[in-house]
mmCIF file of C-alpha atoms in Angstrom:
data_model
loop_
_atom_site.group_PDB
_atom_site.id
_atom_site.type_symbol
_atom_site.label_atom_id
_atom_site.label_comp_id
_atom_site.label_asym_id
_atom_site.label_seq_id
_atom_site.Cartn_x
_atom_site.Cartn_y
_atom_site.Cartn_z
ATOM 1 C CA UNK I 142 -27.484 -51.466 40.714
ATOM 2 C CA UNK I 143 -23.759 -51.812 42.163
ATOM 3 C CA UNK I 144 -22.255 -52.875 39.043
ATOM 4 C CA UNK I 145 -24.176 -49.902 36.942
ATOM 5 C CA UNK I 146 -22.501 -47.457 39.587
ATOM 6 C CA UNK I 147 -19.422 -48.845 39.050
ATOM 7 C CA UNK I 148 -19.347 -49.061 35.613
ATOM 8 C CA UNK I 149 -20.142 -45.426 35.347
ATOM 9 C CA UNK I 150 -17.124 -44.480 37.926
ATOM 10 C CA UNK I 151 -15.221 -46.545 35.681
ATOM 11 C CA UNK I 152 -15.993 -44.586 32.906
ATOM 12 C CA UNK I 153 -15.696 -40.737 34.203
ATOM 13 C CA UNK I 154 -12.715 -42.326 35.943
ATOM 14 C CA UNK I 155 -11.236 -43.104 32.140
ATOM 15 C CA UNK I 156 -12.380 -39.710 30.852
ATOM 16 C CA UNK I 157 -10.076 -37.701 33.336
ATOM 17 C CA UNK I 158 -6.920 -39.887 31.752
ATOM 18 C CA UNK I 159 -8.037 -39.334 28.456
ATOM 19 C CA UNK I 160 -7.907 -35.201 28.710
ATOM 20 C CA UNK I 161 -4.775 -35.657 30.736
ATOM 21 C CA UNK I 162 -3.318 -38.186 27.443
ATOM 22 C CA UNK I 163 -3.341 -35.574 25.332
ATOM 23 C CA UNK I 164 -0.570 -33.108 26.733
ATOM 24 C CA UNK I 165 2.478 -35.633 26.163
ATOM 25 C CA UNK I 166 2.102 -35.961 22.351
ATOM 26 C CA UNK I 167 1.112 -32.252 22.543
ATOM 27 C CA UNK I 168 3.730 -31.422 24.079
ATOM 28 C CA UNK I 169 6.268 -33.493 21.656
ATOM 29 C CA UNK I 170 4.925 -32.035 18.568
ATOM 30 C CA UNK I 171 5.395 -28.690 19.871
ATOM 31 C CA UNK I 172 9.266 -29.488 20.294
ATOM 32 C CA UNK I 173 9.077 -30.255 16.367
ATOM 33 C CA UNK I 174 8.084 -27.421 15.723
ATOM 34 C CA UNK I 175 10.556 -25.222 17.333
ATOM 35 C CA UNK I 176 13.338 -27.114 16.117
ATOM 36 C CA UNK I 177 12.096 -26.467 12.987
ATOM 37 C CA UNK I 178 12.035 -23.166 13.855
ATOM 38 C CA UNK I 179 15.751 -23.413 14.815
ATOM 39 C CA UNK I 180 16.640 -24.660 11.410
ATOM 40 C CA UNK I 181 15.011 -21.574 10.012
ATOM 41 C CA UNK I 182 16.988 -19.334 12.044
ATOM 42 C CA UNK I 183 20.126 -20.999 11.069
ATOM 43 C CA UNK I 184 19.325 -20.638 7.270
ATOM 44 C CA UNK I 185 18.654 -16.586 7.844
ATOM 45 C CA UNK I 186 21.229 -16.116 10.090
ATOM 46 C CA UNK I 187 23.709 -16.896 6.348
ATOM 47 C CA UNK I 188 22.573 -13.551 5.437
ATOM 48 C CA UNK I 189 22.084 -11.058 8.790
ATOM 49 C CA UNK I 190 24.289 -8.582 9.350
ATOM 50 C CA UNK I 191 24.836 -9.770 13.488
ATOM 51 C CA UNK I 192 25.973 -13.556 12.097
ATOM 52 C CA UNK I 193 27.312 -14.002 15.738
ATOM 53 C CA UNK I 194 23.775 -12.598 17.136
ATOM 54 C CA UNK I 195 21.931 -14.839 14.916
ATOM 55 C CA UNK I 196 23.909 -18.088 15.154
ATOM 56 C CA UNK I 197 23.530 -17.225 19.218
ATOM 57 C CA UNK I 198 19.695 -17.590 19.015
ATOM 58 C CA UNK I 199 19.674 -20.263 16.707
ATOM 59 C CA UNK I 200 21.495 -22.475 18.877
ATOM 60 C CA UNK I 201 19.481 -20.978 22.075
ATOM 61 C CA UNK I 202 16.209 -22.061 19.723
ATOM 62 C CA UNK I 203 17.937 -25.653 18.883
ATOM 63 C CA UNK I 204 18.774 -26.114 22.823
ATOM 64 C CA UNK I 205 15.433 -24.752 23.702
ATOM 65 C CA UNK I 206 13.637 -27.444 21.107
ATOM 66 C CA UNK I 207 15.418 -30.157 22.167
ATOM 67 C CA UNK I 208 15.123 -30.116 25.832
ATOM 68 C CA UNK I 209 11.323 -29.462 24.712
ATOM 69 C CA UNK I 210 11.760 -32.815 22.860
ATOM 70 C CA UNK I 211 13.111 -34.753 25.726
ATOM 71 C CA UNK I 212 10.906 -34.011 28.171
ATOM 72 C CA UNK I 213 7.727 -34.556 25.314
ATOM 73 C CA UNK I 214 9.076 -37.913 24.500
ATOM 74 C CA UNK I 215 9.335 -38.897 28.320
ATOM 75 C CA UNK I 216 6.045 -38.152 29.101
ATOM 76 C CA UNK I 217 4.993 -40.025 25.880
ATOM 77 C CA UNK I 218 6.538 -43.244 26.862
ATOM 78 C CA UNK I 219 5.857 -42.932 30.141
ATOM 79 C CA UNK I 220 2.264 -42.026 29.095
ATOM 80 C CA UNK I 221 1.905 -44.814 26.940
ATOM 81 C CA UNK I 222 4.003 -47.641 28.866
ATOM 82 C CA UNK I 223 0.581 -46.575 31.582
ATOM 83 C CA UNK I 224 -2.149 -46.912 29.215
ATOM 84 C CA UNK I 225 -0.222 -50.212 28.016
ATOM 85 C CA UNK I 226 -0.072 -51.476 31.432
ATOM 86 C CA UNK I 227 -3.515 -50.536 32.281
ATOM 87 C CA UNK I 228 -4.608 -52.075 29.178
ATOM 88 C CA UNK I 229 -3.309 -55.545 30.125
ATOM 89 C CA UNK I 230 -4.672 -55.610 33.811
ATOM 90 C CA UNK I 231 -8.501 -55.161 32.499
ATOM 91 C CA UNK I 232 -8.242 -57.853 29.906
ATOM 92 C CA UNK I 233 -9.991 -59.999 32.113
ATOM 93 C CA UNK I 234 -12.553 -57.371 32.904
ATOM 94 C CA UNK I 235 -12.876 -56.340 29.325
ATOM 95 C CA UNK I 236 -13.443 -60.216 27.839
ATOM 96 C CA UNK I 237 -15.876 -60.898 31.149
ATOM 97 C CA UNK I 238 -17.940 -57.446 29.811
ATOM 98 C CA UNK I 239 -17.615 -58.751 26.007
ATOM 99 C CA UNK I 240 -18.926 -62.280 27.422
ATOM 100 C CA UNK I 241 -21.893 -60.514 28.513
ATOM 101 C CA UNK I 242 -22.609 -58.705 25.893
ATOM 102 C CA UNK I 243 -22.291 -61.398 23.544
ATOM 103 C CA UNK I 244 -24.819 -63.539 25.510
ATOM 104 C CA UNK I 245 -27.447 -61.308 25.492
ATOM 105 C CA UNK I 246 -27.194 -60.281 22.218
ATOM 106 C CA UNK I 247 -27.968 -63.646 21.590
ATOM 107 C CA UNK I 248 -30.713 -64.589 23.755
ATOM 108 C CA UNK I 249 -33.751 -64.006 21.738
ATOM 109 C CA UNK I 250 -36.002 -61.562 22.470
ATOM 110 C CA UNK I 251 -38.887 -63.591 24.059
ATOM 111 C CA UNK I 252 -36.145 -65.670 26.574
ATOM 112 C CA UNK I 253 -35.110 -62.145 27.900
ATOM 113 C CA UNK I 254 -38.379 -61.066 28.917
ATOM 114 C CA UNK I 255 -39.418 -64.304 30.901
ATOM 115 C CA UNK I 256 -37.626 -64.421 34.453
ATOM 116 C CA UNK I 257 -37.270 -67.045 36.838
ATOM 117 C CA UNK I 258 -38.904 -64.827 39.658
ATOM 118 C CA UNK I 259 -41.998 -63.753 37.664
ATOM 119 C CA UNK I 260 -42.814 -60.740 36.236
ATOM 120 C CA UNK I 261 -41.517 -58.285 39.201
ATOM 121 C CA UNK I 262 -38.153 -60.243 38.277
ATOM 122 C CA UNK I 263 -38.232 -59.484 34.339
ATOM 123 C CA UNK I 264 -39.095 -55.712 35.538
ATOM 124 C CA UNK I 265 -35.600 -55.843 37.554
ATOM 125 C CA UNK I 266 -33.631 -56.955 35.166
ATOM 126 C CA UNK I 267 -35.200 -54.841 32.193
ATOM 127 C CA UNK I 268 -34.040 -51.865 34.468
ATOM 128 C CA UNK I 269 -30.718 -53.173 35.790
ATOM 129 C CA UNK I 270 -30.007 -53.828 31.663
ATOM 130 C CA UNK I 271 -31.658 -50.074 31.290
ATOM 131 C CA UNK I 272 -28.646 -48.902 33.187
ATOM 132 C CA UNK I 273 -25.639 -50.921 32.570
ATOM 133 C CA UNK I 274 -26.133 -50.888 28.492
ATOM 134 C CA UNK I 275 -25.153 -46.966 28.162
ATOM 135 C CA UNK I 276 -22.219 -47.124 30.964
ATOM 136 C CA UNK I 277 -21.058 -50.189 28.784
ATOM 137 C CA UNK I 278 -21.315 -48.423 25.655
ATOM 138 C CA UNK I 279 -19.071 -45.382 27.791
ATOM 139 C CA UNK I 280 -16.743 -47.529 28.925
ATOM 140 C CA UNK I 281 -16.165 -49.452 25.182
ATOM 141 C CA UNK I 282 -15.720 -46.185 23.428
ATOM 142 C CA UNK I 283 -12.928 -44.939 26.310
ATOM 143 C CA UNK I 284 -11.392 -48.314 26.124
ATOM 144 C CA UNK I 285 -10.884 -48.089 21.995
ATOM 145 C CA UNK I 286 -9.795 -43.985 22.910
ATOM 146 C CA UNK I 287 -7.012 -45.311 24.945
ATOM 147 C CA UNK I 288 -5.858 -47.996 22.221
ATOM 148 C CA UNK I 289 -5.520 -45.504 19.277
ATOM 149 C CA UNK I 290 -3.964 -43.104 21.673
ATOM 150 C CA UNK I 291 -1.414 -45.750 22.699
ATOM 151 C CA UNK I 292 -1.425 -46.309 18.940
ATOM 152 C CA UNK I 293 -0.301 -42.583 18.158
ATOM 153 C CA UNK I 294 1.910 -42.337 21.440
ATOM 154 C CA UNK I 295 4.311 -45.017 19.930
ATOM 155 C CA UNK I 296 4.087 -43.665 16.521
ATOM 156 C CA UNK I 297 5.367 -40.507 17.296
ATOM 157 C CA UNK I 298 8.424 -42.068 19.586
ATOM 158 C CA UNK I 299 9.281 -44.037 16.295
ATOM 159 C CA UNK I 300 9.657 -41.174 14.578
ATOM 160 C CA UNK I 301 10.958 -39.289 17.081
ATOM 161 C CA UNK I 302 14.669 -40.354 16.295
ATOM 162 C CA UNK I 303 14.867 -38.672 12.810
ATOM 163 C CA UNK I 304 13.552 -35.280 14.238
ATOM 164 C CA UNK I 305 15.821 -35.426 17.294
ATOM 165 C CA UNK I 306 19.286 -36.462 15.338
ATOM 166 C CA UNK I 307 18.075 -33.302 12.911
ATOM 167 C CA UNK I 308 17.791 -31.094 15.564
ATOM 168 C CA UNK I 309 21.329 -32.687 16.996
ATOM 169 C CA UNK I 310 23.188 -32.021 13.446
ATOM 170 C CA UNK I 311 21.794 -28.720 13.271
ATOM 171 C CA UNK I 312 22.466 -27.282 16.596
ATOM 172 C CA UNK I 313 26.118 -28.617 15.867
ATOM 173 C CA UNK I 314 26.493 -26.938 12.018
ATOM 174 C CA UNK I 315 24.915 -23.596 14.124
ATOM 175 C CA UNK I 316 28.195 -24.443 16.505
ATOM 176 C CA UNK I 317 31.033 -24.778 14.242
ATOM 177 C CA UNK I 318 28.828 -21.351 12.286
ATOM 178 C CA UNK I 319 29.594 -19.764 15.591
ATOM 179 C CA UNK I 320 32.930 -20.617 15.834
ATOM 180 C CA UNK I 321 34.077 -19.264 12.786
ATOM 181 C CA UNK I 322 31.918 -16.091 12.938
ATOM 182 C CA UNK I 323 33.108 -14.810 16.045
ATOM 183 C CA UNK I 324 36.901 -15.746 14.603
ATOM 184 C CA UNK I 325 35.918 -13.175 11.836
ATOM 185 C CA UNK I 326 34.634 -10.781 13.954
ATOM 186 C CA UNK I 327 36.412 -7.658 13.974
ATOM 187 C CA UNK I 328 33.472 -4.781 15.021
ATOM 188 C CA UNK I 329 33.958 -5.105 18.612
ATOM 189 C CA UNK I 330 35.098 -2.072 20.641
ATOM 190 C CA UNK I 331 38.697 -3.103 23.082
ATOM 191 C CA UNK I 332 39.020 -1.276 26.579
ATOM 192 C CA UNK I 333 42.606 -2.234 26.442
ATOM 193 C CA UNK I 334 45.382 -4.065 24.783
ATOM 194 C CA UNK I 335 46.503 -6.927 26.430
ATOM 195 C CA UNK I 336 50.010 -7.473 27.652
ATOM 196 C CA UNK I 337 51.089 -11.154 27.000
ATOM 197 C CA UNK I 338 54.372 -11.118 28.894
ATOM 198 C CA UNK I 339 52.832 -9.709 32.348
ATOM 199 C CA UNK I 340 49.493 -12.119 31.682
ATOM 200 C CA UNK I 341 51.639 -15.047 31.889
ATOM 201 C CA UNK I 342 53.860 -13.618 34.905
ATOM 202 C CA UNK I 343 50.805 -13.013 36.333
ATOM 203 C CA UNK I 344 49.157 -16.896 35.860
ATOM 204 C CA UNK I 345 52.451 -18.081 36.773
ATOM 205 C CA UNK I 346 52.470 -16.579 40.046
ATOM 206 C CA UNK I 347 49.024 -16.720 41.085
ATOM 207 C CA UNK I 348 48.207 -18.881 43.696
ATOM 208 C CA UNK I 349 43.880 -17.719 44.277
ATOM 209 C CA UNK I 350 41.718 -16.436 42.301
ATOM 210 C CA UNK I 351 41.481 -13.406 45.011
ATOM 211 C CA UNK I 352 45.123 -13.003 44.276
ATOM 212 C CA UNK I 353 44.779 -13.377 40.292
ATOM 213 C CA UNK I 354 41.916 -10.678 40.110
ATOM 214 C CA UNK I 355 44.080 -8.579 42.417
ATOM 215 C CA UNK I 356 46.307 -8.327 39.519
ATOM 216 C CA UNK I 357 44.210 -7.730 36.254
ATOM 217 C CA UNK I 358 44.912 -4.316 36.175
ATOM 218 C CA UNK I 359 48.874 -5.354 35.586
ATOM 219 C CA UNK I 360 47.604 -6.664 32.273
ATOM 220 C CA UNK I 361 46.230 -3.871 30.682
ATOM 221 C CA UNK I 362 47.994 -1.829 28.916
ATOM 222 C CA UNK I 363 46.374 1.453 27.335
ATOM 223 C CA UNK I 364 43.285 1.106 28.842
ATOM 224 C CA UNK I 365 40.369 3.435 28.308
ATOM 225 C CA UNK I 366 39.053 5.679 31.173
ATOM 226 C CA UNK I 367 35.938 4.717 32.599
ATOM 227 C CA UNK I 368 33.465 2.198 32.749
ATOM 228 C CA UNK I 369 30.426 0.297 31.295
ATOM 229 C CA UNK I 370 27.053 1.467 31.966
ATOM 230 C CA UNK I 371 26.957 -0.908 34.712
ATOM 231 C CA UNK I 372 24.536 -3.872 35.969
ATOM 232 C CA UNK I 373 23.417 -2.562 39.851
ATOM 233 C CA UNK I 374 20.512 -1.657 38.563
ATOM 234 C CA UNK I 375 19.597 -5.085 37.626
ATOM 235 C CA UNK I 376 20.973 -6.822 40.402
ATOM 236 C CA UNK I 377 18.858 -9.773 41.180
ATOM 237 C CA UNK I 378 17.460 -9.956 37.563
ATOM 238 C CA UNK I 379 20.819 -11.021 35.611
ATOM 239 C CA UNK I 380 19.837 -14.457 33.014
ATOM 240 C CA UNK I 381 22.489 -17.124 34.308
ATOM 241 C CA UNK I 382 25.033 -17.392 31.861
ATOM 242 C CA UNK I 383 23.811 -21.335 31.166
ATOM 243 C CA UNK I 384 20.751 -22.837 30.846
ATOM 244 C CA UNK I 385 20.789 -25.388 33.399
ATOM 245 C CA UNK I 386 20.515 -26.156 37.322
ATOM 246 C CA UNK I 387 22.233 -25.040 39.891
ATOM 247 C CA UNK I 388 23.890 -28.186 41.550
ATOM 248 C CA UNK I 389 25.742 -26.582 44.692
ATOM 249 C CA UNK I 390 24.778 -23.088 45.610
ATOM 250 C CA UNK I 391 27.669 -20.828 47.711
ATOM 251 C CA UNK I 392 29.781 -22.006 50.223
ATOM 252 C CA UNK I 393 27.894 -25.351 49.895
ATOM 253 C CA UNK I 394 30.420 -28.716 50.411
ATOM 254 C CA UNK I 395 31.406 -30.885 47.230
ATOM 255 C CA UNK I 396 32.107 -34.858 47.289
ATOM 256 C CA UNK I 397 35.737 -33.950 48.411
ATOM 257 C CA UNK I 398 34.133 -31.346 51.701
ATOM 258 C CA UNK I 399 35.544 -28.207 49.405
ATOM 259 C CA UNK I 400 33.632 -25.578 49.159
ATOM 260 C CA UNK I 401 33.558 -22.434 46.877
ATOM 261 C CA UNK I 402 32.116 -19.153 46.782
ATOM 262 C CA UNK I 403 30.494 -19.605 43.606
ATOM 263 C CA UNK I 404 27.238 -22.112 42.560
ATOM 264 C CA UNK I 405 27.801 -25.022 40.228
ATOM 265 C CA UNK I 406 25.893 -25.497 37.735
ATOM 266 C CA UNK I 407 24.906 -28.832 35.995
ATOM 267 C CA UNK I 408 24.536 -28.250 32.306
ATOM 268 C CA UNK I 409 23.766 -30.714 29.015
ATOM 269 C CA UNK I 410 26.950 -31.152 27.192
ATOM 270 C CA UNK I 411 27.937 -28.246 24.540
ATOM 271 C CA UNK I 412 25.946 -26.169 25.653
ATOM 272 C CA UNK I 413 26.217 -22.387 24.954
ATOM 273 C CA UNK I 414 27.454 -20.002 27.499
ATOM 274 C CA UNK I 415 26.876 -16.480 27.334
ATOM 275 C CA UNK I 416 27.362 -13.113 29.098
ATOM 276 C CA UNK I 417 24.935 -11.686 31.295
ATOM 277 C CA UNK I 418 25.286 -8.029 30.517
ATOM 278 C CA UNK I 419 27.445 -6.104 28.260
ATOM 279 C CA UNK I 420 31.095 -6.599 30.231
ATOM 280 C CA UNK I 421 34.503 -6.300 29.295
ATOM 281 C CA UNK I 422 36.568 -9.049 28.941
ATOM 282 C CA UNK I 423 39.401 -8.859 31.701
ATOM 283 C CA UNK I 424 40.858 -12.809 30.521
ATOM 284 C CA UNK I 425 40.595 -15.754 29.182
ATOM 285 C CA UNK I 426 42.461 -19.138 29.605
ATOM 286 C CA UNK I 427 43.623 -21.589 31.960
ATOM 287 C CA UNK I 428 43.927 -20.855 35.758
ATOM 288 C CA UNK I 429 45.029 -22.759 38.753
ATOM 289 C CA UNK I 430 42.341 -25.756 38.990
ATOM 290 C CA UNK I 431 39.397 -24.142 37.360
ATOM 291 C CA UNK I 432 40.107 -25.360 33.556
ATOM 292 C CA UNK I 433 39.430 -22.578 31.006
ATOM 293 C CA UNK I 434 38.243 -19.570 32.801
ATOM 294 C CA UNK I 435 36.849 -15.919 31.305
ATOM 295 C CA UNK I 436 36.876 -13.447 33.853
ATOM 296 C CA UNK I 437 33.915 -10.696 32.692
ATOM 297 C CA UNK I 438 34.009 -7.096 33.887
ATOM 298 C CA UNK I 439 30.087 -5.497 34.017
ATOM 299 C CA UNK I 440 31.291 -2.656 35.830
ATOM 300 C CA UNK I 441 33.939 -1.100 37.496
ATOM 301 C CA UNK I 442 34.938 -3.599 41.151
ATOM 302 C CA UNK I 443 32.776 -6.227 39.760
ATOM 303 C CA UNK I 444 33.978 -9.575 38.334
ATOM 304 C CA UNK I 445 32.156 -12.433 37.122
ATOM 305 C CA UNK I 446 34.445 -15.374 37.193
ATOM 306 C CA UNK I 447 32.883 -18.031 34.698
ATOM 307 C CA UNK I 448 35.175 -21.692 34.583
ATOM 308 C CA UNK I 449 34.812 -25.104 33.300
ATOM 309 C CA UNK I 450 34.409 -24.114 29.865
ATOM 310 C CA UNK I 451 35.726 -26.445 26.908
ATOM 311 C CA UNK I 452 35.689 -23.984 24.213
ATOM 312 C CA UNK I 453 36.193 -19.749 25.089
ATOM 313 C CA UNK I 454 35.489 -17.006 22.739
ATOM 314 C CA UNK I 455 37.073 -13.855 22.846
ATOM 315 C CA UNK I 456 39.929 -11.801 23.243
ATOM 316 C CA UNK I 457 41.647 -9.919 26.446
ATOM 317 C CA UNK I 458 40.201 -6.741 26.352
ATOM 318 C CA UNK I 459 37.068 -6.789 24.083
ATOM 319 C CA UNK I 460 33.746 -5.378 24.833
ATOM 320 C CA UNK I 461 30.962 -8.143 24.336
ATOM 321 C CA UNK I 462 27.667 -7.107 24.102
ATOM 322 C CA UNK I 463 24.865 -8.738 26.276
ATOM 323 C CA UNK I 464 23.925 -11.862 25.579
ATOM 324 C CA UNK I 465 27.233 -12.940 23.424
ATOM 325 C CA UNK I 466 28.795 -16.319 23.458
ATOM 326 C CA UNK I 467 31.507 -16.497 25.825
ATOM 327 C CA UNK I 468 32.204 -20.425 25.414
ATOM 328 C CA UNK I 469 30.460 -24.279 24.776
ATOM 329 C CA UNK I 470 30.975 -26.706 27.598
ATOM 330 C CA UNK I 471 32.078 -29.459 27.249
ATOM 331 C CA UNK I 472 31.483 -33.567 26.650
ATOM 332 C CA UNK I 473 29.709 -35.129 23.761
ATOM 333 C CA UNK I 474 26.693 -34.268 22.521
ATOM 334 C CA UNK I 475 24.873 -37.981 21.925
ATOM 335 C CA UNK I 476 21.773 -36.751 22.348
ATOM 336 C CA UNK I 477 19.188 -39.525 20.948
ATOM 337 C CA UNK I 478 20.302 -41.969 23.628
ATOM 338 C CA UNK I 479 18.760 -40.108 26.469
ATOM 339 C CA UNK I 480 15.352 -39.158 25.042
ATOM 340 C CA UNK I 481 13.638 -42.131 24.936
ATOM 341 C CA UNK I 482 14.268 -43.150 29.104
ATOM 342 C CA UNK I 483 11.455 -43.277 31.054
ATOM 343 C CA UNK I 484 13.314 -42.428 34.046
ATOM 344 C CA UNK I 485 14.640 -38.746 35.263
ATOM 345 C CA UNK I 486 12.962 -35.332 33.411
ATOM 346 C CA UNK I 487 13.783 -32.546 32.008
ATOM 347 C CA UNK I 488 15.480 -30.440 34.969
ATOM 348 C CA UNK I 489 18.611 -32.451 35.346
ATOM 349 C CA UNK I 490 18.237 -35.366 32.801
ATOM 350 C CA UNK I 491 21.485 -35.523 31.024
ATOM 351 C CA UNK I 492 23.103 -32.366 32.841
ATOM 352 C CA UNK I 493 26.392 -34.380 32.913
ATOM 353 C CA UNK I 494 28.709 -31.088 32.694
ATOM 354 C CA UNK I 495 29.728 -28.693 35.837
ATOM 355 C CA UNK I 496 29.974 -24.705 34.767
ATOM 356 C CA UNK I 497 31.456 -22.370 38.032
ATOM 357 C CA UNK I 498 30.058 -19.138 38.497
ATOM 358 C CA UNK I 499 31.675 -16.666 40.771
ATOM 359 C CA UNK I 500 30.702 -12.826 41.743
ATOM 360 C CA UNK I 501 33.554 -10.943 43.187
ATOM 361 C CA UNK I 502 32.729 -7.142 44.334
ATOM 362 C CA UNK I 503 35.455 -4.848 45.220
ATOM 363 C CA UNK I 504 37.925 -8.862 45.181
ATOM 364 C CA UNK I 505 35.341 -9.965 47.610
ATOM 365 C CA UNK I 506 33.117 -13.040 46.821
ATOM 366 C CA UNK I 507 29.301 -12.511 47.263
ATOM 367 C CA UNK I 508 27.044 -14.830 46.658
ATOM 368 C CA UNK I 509 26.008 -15.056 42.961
ATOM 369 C CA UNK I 510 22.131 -15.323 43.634
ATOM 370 C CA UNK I 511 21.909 -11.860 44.737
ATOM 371 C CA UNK I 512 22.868 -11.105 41.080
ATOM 372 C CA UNK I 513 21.127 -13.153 39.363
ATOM 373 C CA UNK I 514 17.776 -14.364 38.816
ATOM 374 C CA UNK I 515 17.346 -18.174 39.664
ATOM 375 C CA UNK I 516 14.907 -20.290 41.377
ATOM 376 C CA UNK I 517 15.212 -18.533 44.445
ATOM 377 C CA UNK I 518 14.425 -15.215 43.104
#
């Protein structure tokens, strides 16, 4: 009676693994299918009339599908690398059950009904056999679910490398599409003309930030009156300019004890940055320690101070829509020789690049989460 019982705990016990099997390889093929999604944005976005709104959400789509990817793939191996292992510790069990089986299969029919203990003996055992034959059958038919799933887990990782460097290729042809689009781009509105002589006084004397934004306005020269519609109203609700994670929030200590008035965050290498809301561009380039830097006007008194970029797009003075490319971090994009680890996941796996992100209202830093919306919000 104890081994029927625990054959049939077995058994429910491998049914709740099986439903839970399922989402990994799920999960994967659903990444395949937005990349190939991505591909068919990039082959409309030949023909739109927005190239540099349609090569944007391409590439969003390609980094979308591949993070989608890694994190499938992960749970996949990790999925299967269980069932593998689990597999392997009940080979004793399983050829002990198959022994048993096998014997009385053969025991002829006459031998099974005579017991040593009589007839209230052959009764036992006719029920005890009554009870263990279906959990057996149960626990045969999960055992052979597992295998083929195991079976189809490292199938798809196999051909997981062909979809993945497609996605990688395409998300980089969308790039280089972006590059040259917003080069071409002449449509966009300028707030000013920028002066080149007094911009490069101006970076040769700065010695802050506080002081460099002090001095945009020297810059400008024939500068339209007034402002954009603004973002105040959506303060708290602005998209982060990156898909990532934030690695050090305001005023929070780095390796060296600095600390900044911004949040770092940790992105996947060329990755696509983008404005929050429509803002003016108030400059681009290199400044003090921060590497390239575009400084993004929303509103009048409010900056957004955006640095470690490798690549910047746009000019001094331009008026980007929301939701434009502002830049591509940096560092290469391998790609295929992260998805297949079984350690990490998806929220910080391969975030290997470090975008600043600073708020300054009125030239005074606030902190950037009251802006926008992150984990905390």
């Amino acid at each position: 009676m104890r081994l029927a019982a625990a054959l049939i705990a077995l058994c429910l016990a491998g049914a709740a693994t099986a439903q839970e099997a399922a989402q990994p390889a799920e999960a994967a093929r659903a990444a395949a299918t937005r990349l190939a999604e991505a591909s068919a944005l990039l082959d409309e976005a030949d023909g739109a009339r927005n190239r540099v709104r349609a090569l944007t959400e391409a590439i969003r789509a390609y980094e979308d599908g591949l993070e989608a990817m890694r994190e499938g793939l992960r749970r996949a191996a990790i999925r299967e690398e269980v069932l593998s292992r689990d597999l392997q510790a009940r080979e004793g069990e399983i050829a002990q059950l198959l022994g048993v089986l096998q014997g009385i299969g053969a025991s002829p029919t006459p031998v099974q009904l005579v017991h040593p203990s009589g007839p209230v003996g052959t009764a036992r055992s006719g029920m005890i056999l009554a009870e263990v034959a279906p959990a057996l059958d149960i626990r045969a038919r999960s055992l052979r679910k597992d295998l083929q799933e195991v079976s189809v887990l490292r199938a798809l990782q196999e051909s997981a490398a062909d979809k993945l460097q497609q996605g990688l290729e395409g998300a980089q042809t969308a790039r280089a599409a972006l590059s040259q689009a917003i080069a071409d781009r002449t449509d966009l509105p300028k707030r000013f003309t920028e002066d080149p002589v007094q911009t490069a006084l101006l970076v040769a004397s700065t010695e802050t930030l506080e002081g460099f934004a002090s001095g945009l306005s020297q810059i400008a020269v024939d500068e339209a009156p007034g402002s954009l519609p603004g973002i105040s109203d959506r303060k708290g609700e602005l998209p982060l300019p990156v898909k990532g994670t934030i690695l050090r929030r305001a005023g929070e200590a780095d390796a060296a004890g600095i600390t900044r008035p911004g949040i770092v965050m940790a992105t996947r290498p060329r990755a696509l940055v983008t404005t929050p809301a429509p803002a003016t561009v108030r400059y681009r380039g290199s400044l003090l320690d921060y590497g390239n830097v575009i400084i993004l006007e929303p509103q009048a008194g409010i900056l957004l101070v955006i640095a470690g970029l490798d690549v910047v797009y746009g000019k001094t003075g331009e008026v980007l829509p929301g939701g434009s490319p502002v830049g591509l971090m940096g560092g290469p994009d391998t790609g295929a020789d992260d998805l297949l680890t079984r350690e990490g996941s998806g929220n910080g796996a391969g975030q290997t690049e470090t975008l600043y992100v600073e708020v300054r209202q009125d030239n005074t830093p606030v902190d950037p989460e009251a802006w926008f919306k992150t984990d905390r919000g």
